[in-house]
PDB file of C-alpha atoms in Angstrom:
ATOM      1  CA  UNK A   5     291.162  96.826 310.120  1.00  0.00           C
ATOM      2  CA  UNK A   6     293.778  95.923 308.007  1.00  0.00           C
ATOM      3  CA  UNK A   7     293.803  96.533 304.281  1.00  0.00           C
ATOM      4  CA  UNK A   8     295.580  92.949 303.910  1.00  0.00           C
ATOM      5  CA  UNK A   9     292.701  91.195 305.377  1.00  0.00           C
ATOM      6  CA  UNK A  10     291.560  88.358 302.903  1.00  0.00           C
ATOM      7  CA  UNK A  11     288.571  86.878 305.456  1.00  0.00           C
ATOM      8  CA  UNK A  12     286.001  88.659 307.604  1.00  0.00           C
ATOM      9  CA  UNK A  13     283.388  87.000 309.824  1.00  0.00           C
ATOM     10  CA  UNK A  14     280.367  89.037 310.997  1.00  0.00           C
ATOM     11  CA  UNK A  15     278.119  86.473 312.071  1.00  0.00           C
ATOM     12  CA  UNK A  16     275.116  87.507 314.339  1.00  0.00           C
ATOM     13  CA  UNK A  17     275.751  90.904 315.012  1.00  0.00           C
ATOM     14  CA  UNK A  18     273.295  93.737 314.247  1.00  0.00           C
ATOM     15  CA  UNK A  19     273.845  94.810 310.510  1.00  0.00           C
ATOM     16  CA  UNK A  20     270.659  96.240 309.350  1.00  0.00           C
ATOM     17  CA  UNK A  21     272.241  97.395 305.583  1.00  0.00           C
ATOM     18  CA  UNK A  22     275.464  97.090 303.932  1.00  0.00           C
ATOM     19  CA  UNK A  23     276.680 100.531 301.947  1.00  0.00           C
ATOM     20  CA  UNK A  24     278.901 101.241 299.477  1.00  0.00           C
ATOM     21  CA  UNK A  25     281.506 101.905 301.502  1.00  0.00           C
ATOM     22  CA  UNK A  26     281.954  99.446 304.405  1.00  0.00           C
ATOM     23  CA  UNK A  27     284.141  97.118 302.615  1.00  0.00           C
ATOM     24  CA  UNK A  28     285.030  99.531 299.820  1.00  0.00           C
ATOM     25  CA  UNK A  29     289.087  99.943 301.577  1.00  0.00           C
ATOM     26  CA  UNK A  30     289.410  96.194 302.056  1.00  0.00           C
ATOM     27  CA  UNK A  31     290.530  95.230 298.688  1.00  0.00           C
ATOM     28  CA  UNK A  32     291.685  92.052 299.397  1.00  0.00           C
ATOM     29  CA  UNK A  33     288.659  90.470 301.102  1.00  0.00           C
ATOM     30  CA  UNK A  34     288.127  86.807 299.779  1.00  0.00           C
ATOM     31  CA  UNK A  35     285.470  85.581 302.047  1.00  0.00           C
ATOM     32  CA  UNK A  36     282.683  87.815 303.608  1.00  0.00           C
ATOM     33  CA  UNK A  37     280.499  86.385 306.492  1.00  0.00           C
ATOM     34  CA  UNK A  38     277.210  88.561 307.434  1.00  0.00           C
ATOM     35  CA  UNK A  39     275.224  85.317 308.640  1.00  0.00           C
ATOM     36  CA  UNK A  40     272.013  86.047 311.289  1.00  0.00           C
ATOM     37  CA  UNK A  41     271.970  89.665 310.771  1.00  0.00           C
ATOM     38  CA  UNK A  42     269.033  91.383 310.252  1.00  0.00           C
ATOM     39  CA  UNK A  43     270.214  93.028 306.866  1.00  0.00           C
ATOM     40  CA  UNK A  44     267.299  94.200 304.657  1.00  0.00           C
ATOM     41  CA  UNK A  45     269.148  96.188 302.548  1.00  0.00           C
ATOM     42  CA  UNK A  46     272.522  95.464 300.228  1.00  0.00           C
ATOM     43  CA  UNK A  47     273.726  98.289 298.045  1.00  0.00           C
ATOM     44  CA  UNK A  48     274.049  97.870 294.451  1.00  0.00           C
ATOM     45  CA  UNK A  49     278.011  99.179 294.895  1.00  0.00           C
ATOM     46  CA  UNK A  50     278.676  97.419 298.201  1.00  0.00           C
ATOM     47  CA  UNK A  51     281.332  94.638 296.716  1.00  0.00           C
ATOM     48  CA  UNK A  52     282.324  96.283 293.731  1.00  0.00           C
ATOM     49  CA  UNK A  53     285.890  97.276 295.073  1.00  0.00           C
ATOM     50  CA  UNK A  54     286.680  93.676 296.313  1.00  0.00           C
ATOM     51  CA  UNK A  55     287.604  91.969 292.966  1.00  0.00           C
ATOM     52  CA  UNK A  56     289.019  89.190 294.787  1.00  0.00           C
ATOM     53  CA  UNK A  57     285.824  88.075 296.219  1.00  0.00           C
ATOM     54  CA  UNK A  58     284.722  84.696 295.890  1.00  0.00           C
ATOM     55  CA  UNK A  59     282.844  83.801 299.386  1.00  0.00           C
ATOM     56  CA  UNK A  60     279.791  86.512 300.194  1.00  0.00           C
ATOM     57  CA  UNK A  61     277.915  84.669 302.852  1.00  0.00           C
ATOM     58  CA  UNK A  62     274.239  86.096 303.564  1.00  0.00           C
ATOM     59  CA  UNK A  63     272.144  83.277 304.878  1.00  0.00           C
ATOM     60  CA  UNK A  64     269.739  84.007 308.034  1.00  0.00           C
ATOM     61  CA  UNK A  65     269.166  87.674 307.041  1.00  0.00           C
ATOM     62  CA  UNK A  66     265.838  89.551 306.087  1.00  0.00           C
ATOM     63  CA  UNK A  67     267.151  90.039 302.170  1.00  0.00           C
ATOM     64  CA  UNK A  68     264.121  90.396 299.661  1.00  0.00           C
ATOM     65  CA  UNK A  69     265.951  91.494 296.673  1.00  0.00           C
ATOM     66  CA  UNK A  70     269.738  91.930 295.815  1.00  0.00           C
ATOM     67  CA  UNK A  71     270.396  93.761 292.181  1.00  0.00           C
ATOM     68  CA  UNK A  72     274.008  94.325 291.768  1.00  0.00           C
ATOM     69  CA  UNK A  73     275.525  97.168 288.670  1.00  0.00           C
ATOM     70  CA  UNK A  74     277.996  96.442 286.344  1.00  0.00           C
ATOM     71  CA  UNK A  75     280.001  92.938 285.244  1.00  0.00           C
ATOM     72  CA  UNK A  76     283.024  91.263 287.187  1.00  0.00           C
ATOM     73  CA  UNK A  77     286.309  90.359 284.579  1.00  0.00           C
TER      74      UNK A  77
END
């Protein structure tokens, strides 16, 4: 995958948790689409490399809680 990607669709695929590091190398990610998944699970780290992140798109998952660490600027 390129590193210049700005938009990534993921839509009903199989994603049971999303790490720290799946999107950690695409820096310029915009818009991230994980609808119908069956995530459970999003790390506390998982966006924090994609600054330019304004789209995160989680609907029709099994999400309970999400706690993200630190501030954006």
């Amino acid at each position: 995958i390129s590193i210049s990607l700005e938009e990534i669709h993921l839509e009903e695929n199989y994603f049971e948790s999303i790490d720290d590091t799946l999107f950690s190398n695409l820096i310029n990610l915009k818009a991230i689409s994980l609808i119908n998944n069956k995530i459970t699970f999003v790390s506390s780290r998982a966006f924090e490399k994609n600054n330019r992140l304004v789209l995160l798109n989680l609907v029709q998952n099994r999400i309970q809680t999400i706690s993200f660490s630190g501030s954006r600027q």
